[in-house]
Amino acid sequence: MRACVCVLLLVLCAAALAAKDEKDCEVCIKVLTTVADKAGSDVTDQDKTEKILKNYCKAAKGKENRFCYYIGGLPESAVYIVKDVTGPLSRHLPPEVACQRLKKKDKQVCELRFDEEIDLSTMDLDKQRVKTLRKILNEKFNDGCKGCVEKADFIRRIRELSKTDL
């Protein structure tokens, strides 16, 4: 009886570990989907797909830029596994499968996650830290808030920009 319970627990633990996280490889999947869409019917030509990927990486920012750095899509990258990215795409494999194969070579590729969207309508700005307020200004409004010294300055600037943004 105990052996049966132990086996059942092991199976349940294995199933829990195997359960796929929906955010797993989300940056990789987004980048590869975008590149495959831009390539269109030329996706079977690995060299053209590689050029499209490198052009995409030149304009990429944030997490996409970090992904490009990891795979070698940027000139300053330390590694170069772009062929391992474009190869599966040229064989019409879905981006999810290509990312899982990349994960075997470099785990960092699938550890990238997008930051959660900030909803200013539900957020109480007075309760946020200055670090969070700076992040909101930089990411949402692309404003560094020159001259902002105190927390109230950041809050005032966010409210000004959010009114003009509506």
PDB file of N, CA and C in Angstrom, residues 12-73:
ATOM      1  N   LEU A  12       2.745  12.253  -9.614  1.00  0.00           N
ATOM      2  CA  LEU A  12       2.160  13.589  -9.500  1.00  0.00           C
ATOM      3  C   LEU A  12       3.235  14.673  -9.499  1.00  0.00           C
ATOM      4  N   CYS A  13       4.350  14.412  -8.830  1.00  0.00           N
ATOM      5  CA  CYS A  13       5.456  15.377  -8.826  1.00  0.00           C
ATOM      6  C   CYS A  13       6.046  15.542 -10.225  1.00  0.00           C
ATOM      7  N   ALA A  14       6.205  14.438 -10.917  1.00  0.00           N
ATOM      8  CA  ALA A  14       6.742  14.496 -12.284  1.00  0.00           C
ATOM      9  C   ALA A  14       5.789  15.261 -13.199  1.00  0.00           C
ATOM     10  N   ALA A  15       4.483  15.053 -13.022  1.00  0.00           N
ATOM     11  CA  ALA A  15       3.499  15.766 -13.840  1.00  0.00           C
ATOM     12  C   ALA A  15       3.522  17.264 -13.540  1.00  0.00           C
ATOM     13  N   ALA A  16       3.702  17.608 -12.283  1.00  0.00           N
ATOM     14  CA  ALA A  16       3.760  19.021 -11.910  1.00  0.00           C
ATOM     15  C   ALA A  16       5.002  19.691 -12.490  1.00  0.00           C
ATOM     16  N   LEU A  17       6.123  18.980 -12.505  1.00  0.00           N
ATOM     17  CA  LEU A  17       7.343  19.533 -13.078  1.00  0.00           C
ATOM     18  C   LEU A  17       7.247  19.643 -14.597  1.00  0.00           C
ATOM     19  N   ALA A  18       6.541  18.714 -15.201  1.00  0.00           N
ATOM     20  CA  ALA A  18       6.423  18.708 -16.654  1.00  0.00           C
ATOM     21  C   ALA A  18       5.379  19.705 -17.157  1.00  0.00           C
ATOM     22  N   ALA A  19       4.526  20.179 -16.262  1.00  0.00           N
ATOM     23  CA  ALA A  19       3.509  21.152 -16.672  1.00  0.00           C
ATOM     24  C   ALA A  19       4.202  22.373 -17.258  1.00  0.00           C
ATOM     25  N   LYS A  20       3.799  22.737 -18.448  1.00  0.00           N
ATOM     26  CA  LYS A  20       4.491  23.796 -19.176  1.00  0.00           C
ATOM     27  C   LYS A  20       4.045  25.168 -18.686  1.00  0.00           C
ATOM     28  N   ASP A  21       5.018  25.980 -18.377  1.00  0.00           N
ATOM     29  CA  ASP A  21       4.757  27.353 -17.990  1.00  0.00           C
ATOM     30  C   ASP A  21       4.441  28.133 -19.253  1.00  0.00           C
ATOM     31  N   GLU A  22       3.310  28.833 -19.277  1.00  0.00           N
ATOM     32  CA  GLU A  22       2.918  29.541 -20.496  1.00  0.00           C
ATOM     33  C   GLU A  22       3.827  30.719 -20.808  1.00  0.00           C
ATOM     34  N   LYS A  23       4.565  31.194 -19.816  1.00  0.00           N
ATOM     35  CA  LYS A  23       5.502  32.287 -20.058  1.00  0.00           C
ATOM     36  C   LYS A  23       6.889  31.778 -20.418  1.00  0.00           C
ATOM     37  N   ASP A  24       7.053  30.477 -20.494  1.00  0.00           N
ATOM     38  CA  ASP A  24       8.339  29.901 -20.828  1.00  0.00           C
ATOM     39  C   ASP A  24       8.689  30.253 -22.272  1.00  0.00           C
ATOM     40  N   CYS A  25       9.826  30.835 -22.478  1.00  0.00           N
ATOM     41  CA  CYS A  25      10.343  31.209 -23.805  1.00  0.00           C
ATOM     42  C   CYS A  25       9.476  32.259 -24.506  1.00  0.00           C
ATOM     43  N   GLU A  26       8.751  33.088 -23.772  1.00  0.00           N
ATOM     44  CA  GLU A  26       7.826  34.017 -24.415  1.00  0.00           C
ATOM     45  C   GLU A  26       8.537  35.047 -25.289  1.00  0.00           C
ATOM     46  N   VAL A  27       9.705  35.516 -24.890  1.00  0.00           N
ATOM     47  CA  VAL A  27      10.441  36.491 -25.698  1.00  0.00           C
ATOM     48  C   VAL A  27      10.953  35.818 -26.965  1.00  0.00           C
ATOM     49  N   CYS A  28      11.503  34.642 -26.827  1.00  0.00           N
ATOM     50  CA  CYS A  28      12.013  33.883 -27.970  1.00  0.00           C
ATOM     51  C   CYS A  28      10.896  33.622 -28.977  1.00  0.00           C
ATOM     52  N   ILE A  29       9.756  33.172 -28.495  1.00  0.00           N
ATOM     53  CA  ILE A  29       8.626  32.863 -29.378  1.00  0.00           C
ATOM     54  C   ILE A  29       8.156  34.113 -30.108  1.00  0.00           C
ATOM     55  N   LYS A  30       8.091  35.228 -29.400  1.00  0.00           N
ATOM     56  CA  LYS A  30       7.638  36.474 -30.038  1.00  0.00           C
ATOM     57  C   LYS A  30       8.607  36.912 -31.130  1.00  0.00           C
ATOM     58  N   VAL A  31       9.899  36.878 -30.833  1.00  0.00           N
ATOM     59  CA  VAL A  31      10.902  37.314 -31.806  1.00  0.00           C
ATOM     60  C   VAL A  31      10.883  36.401 -33.031  1.00  0.00           C
ATOM     61  N   LEU A  32      10.878  35.093 -32.812  1.00  0.00           N
ATOM     62  CA  LEU A  32      10.911  34.167 -33.940  1.00  0.00           C
ATOM     63  C   LEU A  32       9.633  34.226 -34.764  1.00  0.00           C
ATOM     64  N   THR A  33       8.496  34.444 -34.113  1.00  0.00           N
ATOM     65  CA  THR A  33       7.242  34.592 -34.849  1.00  0.00           C
ATOM     66  C   THR A  33       7.280  35.841 -35.723  1.00  0.00           C
ATOM     67  N   THR A  34       7.783  36.941 -35.163  1.00  0.00           N
ATOM     68  CA  THR A  34       7.888  38.184 -35.924  1.00  0.00           C
ATOM     69  C   THR A  34       8.828  38.026 -37.106  1.00  0.00           C
ATOM     70  N   VAL A  35       9.973  37.391 -36.890  1.00  0.00           N
ATOM     71  CA  VAL A  35      10.951  37.189 -37.962  1.00  0.00           C
ATOM     72  C   VAL A  35      10.365  36.285 -39.049  1.00  0.00           C
ATOM     73  N   ALA A  36       9.685  35.225 -38.651  1.00  0.00           N
ATOM     74  CA  ALA A  36       9.080  34.312 -39.633  1.00  0.00           C
ATOM     75  C   ALA A  36       7.996  35.027 -40.436  1.00  0.00           C
ATOM     76  N   ASP A  37       7.222  35.886 -39.780  1.00  0.00           N
ATOM     77  CA  ASP A  37       6.184  36.646 -40.487  1.00  0.00           C
ATOM     78  C   ASP A  37       6.803  37.633 -41.474  1.00  0.00           C
ATOM     79  N   LYS A  38       7.880  38.298 -41.061  1.00  0.00           N
ATOM     80  CA  LYS A  38       8.558  39.244 -41.959  1.00  0.00           C
ATOM     81  C   LYS A  38       9.187  38.525 -43.140  1.00  0.00           C
ATOM     82  N   ALA A  39       9.701  37.333 -42.909  1.00  0.00           N
ATOM     83  CA  ALA A  39      10.343  36.578 -43.985  1.00  0.00           C
ATOM     84  C   ALA A  39       9.311  36.071 -44.989  1.00  0.00           C
ATOM     85  N   GLY A  40       8.124  35.743 -44.511  1.00  0.00           N
ATOM     86  CA  GLY A  40       7.071  35.263 -45.411  1.00  0.00           C
ATOM     87  C   GLY A  40       7.474  33.991 -46.120  1.00  0.00           C
ATOM     88  N   SER A  41       7.390  34.019 -47.454  1.00  0.00           N
ATOM     89  CA  SER A  41       7.717  32.828 -48.235  1.00  0.00           C
ATOM     90  C   SER A  41       9.234  32.599 -48.326  1.00  0.00           C
ATOM     91  N   ASP A  42      10.026  33.615 -47.973  1.00  0.00           N
ATOM     92  CA  ASP A  42      11.486  33.475 -48.006  1.00  0.00           C
ATOM     93  C   ASP A  42      12.037  32.791 -46.752  1.00  0.00           C
ATOM     94  N   VAL A  43      11.155  32.329 -45.891  1.00  0.00           N
ATOM     95  CA  VAL A  43      11.618  31.725 -44.635  1.00  0.00           C
ATOM     96  C   VAL A  43      12.433  30.460 -44.893  1.00  0.00           C
ATOM     97  N   THR A  44      12.241  29.833 -46.048  1.00  0.00           N
ATOM     98  CA  THR A  44      13.013  28.622 -46.350  1.00  0.00           C
ATOM     99  C   THR A  44      14.465  28.932 -46.704  1.00  0.00           C
ATOM    100  N   ASP A  45      14.739  30.174 -47.093  1.00  0.00           N
ATOM    101  CA  ASP A  45      16.114  30.595 -47.392  1.00  0.00           C
ATOM    102  C   ASP A  45      16.764  31.056 -46.086  1.00  0.00           C
ATOM    103  N   GLN A  46      17.649  30.247 -45.562  1.00  0.00           N
ATOM    104  CA  GLN A  46      18.248  30.505 -44.257  1.00  0.00           C
ATOM    105  C   GLN A  46      19.051  31.802 -44.227  1.00  0.00           C
ATOM    106  N   ASP A  47      19.733  32.142 -45.311  1.00  0.00           N
ATOM    107  CA  ASP A  47      20.540  33.363 -45.346  1.00  0.00           C
ATOM    108  C   ASP A  47      19.659  34.612 -45.306  1.00  0.00           C
ATOM    109  N   LYS A  48      18.562  34.605 -46.055  1.00  0.00           N
ATOM    110  CA  LYS A  48      17.647  35.751 -46.040  1.00  0.00           C
ATOM    111  C   LYS A  48      16.992  35.902 -44.667  1.00  0.00           C
ATOM    112  N   THR A  49      16.617  34.775 -44.072  1.00  0.00           N
ATOM    113  CA  THR A  49      16.018  34.813 -42.743  1.00  0.00           C
ATOM    114  C   THR A  49      17.010  35.348 -41.724  1.00  0.00           C
ATOM    115  N   GLU A  50      18.278  34.986 -41.891  1.00  0.00           N
ATOM    116  CA  GLU A  50      19.320  35.487 -40.992  1.00  0.00           C
ATOM    117  C   GLU A  50      19.465  37.001 -41.119  1.00  0.00           C
ATOM    118  N   LYS A  51      19.419  37.517 -42.341  1.00  0.00           N
ATOM    119  CA  LYS A  51      19.495  38.967 -42.551  1.00  0.00           C
ATOM    120  C   LYS A  51      18.298  39.672 -41.924  1.00  0.00           C
ATOM    121  N   ILE A  52      17.116  39.086 -42.082  1.00  0.00           N
ATOM    122  CA  ILE A  52      15.912  39.675 -41.492  1.00  0.00           C
ATOM    123  C   ILE A  52      16.023  39.687 -39.974  1.00  0.00           C
ATOM    124  N   LEU A  53      16.541  38.606 -39.404  1.00  0.00           N
ATOM    125  CA  LEU A  53      16.726  38.532 -37.953  1.00  0.00           C
ATOM    126  C   LEU A  53      17.715  39.590 -37.476  1.00  0.00           C
ATOM    127  N   LYS A  54      18.807  39.749 -38.189  1.00  0.00           N
ATOM    128  CA  LYS A  54      19.803  40.749 -37.784  1.00  0.00           C
ATOM    129  C   LYS A  54      19.249  42.164 -37.906  1.00  0.00           C
ATOM    130  N   ASN A  55      18.464  42.440 -38.941  1.00  0.00           N
ATOM    131  CA  ASN A  55      17.827  43.752 -39.070  1.00  0.00           C
ATOM    132  C   ASN A  55      16.835  43.992 -37.941  1.00  0.00           C
ATOM    133  N   TYR A  56      16.106  42.939 -37.582  1.00  0.00           N
ATOM    134  CA  TYR A  56      15.175  43.040 -36.459  1.00  0.00           C
ATOM    135  C   TYR A  56      15.935  43.351 -35.172  1.00  0.00           C
ATOM    136  N   CYS A  57      17.058  42.694 -34.989  1.00  0.00           N
ATOM    137  CA  CYS A  57      17.851  42.874 -33.769  1.00  0.00           C
ATOM    138  C   CYS A  57      18.452  44.273 -33.659  1.00  0.00           C
ATOM    139  N   LYS A  58      18.752  44.904 -34.803  1.00  0.00           N
ATOM    140  CA  LYS A  58      19.297  46.261 -34.765  1.00  0.00           C
ATOM    141  C   LYS A  58      18.314  47.237 -34.126  1.00  0.00           C
ATOM    142  N   ALA A  59      17.016  47.043 -34.386  1.00  0.00           N
ATOM    143  CA  ALA A  59      15.995  47.956 -33.878  1.00  0.00           C
ATOM    144  C   ALA A  59      15.378  47.476 -32.560  1.00  0.00           C
ATOM    145  N   ALA A  60      15.726  46.289 -32.122  1.00  0.00           N
ATOM    146  CA  ALA A  60      15.102  45.717 -30.923  1.00  0.00           C
ATOM    147  C   ALA A  60      15.520  46.468 -29.667  1.00  0.00           C
ATOM    148  N   LYS A  61      14.584  46.544 -28.737  1.00  0.00           N
ATOM    149  CA  LYS A  61      14.838  47.181 -27.445  1.00  0.00           C
ATOM    150  C   LYS A  61      14.331  46.267 -26.337  1.00  0.00           C
ATOM    151  N   GLY A  62      14.827  46.505 -25.155  1.00  0.00           N
ATOM    152  CA  GLY A  62      14.334  45.768 -23.984  1.00  0.00           C
ATOM    153  C   GLY A  62      14.702  44.299 -24.018  1.00  0.00           C
ATOM    154  N   LYS A  63      13.715  43.470 -23.748  1.00  0.00           N
ATOM    155  CA  LYS A  63      13.942  42.023 -23.662  1.00  0.00           C
ATOM    156  C   LYS A  63      14.299  41.425 -25.021  1.00  0.00           C
ATOM    157  N   GLU A  64      13.715  41.973 -26.089  1.00  0.00           N
ATOM    158  CA  GLU A  64      14.054  41.475 -27.422  1.00  0.00           C
ATOM    159  C   GLU A  64      15.531  41.716 -27.726  1.00  0.00           C
ATOM    160  N   ASN A  65      16.033  42.878 -27.318  1.00  0.00           N
ATOM    161  CA  ASN A  65      17.442  43.188 -27.503  1.00  0.00           C
ATOM    162  C   ASN A  65      18.314  42.208 -26.728  1.00  0.00           C
ATOM    163  N   ARG A  66      17.912  41.898 -25.519  1.00  0.00           N
ATOM    164  CA  ARG A  66      18.667  40.940 -24.693  1.00  0.00           C
ATOM    165  C   ARG A  66      18.666  39.568 -25.367  1.00  0.00           C
ATOM    166  N   PHE A  67      17.517  39.160 -25.929  1.00  0.00           N
ATOM    167  CA  PHE A  67      17.433  37.892 -26.652  1.00  0.00           C
ATOM    168  C   PHE A  67      18.400  37.890 -27.830  1.00  0.00           C
ATOM    169  N   CYS A  68      18.414  38.987 -28.581  1.00  0.00           N
ATOM    170  CA  CYS A  68      19.316  39.099 -29.730  1.00  0.00           C
ATOM    171  C   CYS A  68      20.773  38.999 -29.288  1.00  0.00           C
ATOM    172  N   TYR A  69      21.092  39.563 -28.141  1.00  0.00           N
ATOM    173  CA  TYR A  69      22.449  39.473 -27.608  1.00  0.00           C
ATOM    174  C   TYR A  69      22.796  38.010 -27.304  1.00  0.00           C
ATOM    175  N   TYR A  70      21.857  37.285 -26.724  1.00  0.00           N
ATOM    176  CA  TYR A  70      22.110  35.893 -26.353  1.00  0.00           C
ATOM    177  C   TYR A  70      22.354  35.002 -27.572  1.00  0.00           C
ATOM    178  N   ILE A  71      21.660  35.270 -28.682  1.00  0.00           N
ATOM    179  CA  ILE A  71      21.797  34.386 -29.845  1.00  0.00           C
ATOM    180  C   ILE A  71      22.867  34.849 -30.828  1.00  0.00           C
ATOM    181  N   GLY A  72      23.397  36.047 -30.635  1.00  0.00           N
ATOM    182  CA  GLY A  72      24.448  36.528 -31.517  1.00  0.00           C
ATOM    183  C   GLY A  72      23.940  37.413 -32.640  1.00  0.00           C
ATOM    184  N   GLY A  73      22.754  37.963 -32.486  1.00  0.00           N
ATOM    185  CA  GLY A  73      22.194  38.826 -33.511  1.00  0.00           C
ATOM    186  C   GLY A  73      22.727  40.242 -33.470  1.00  0.00           C
TER     187      GLY A  73
END
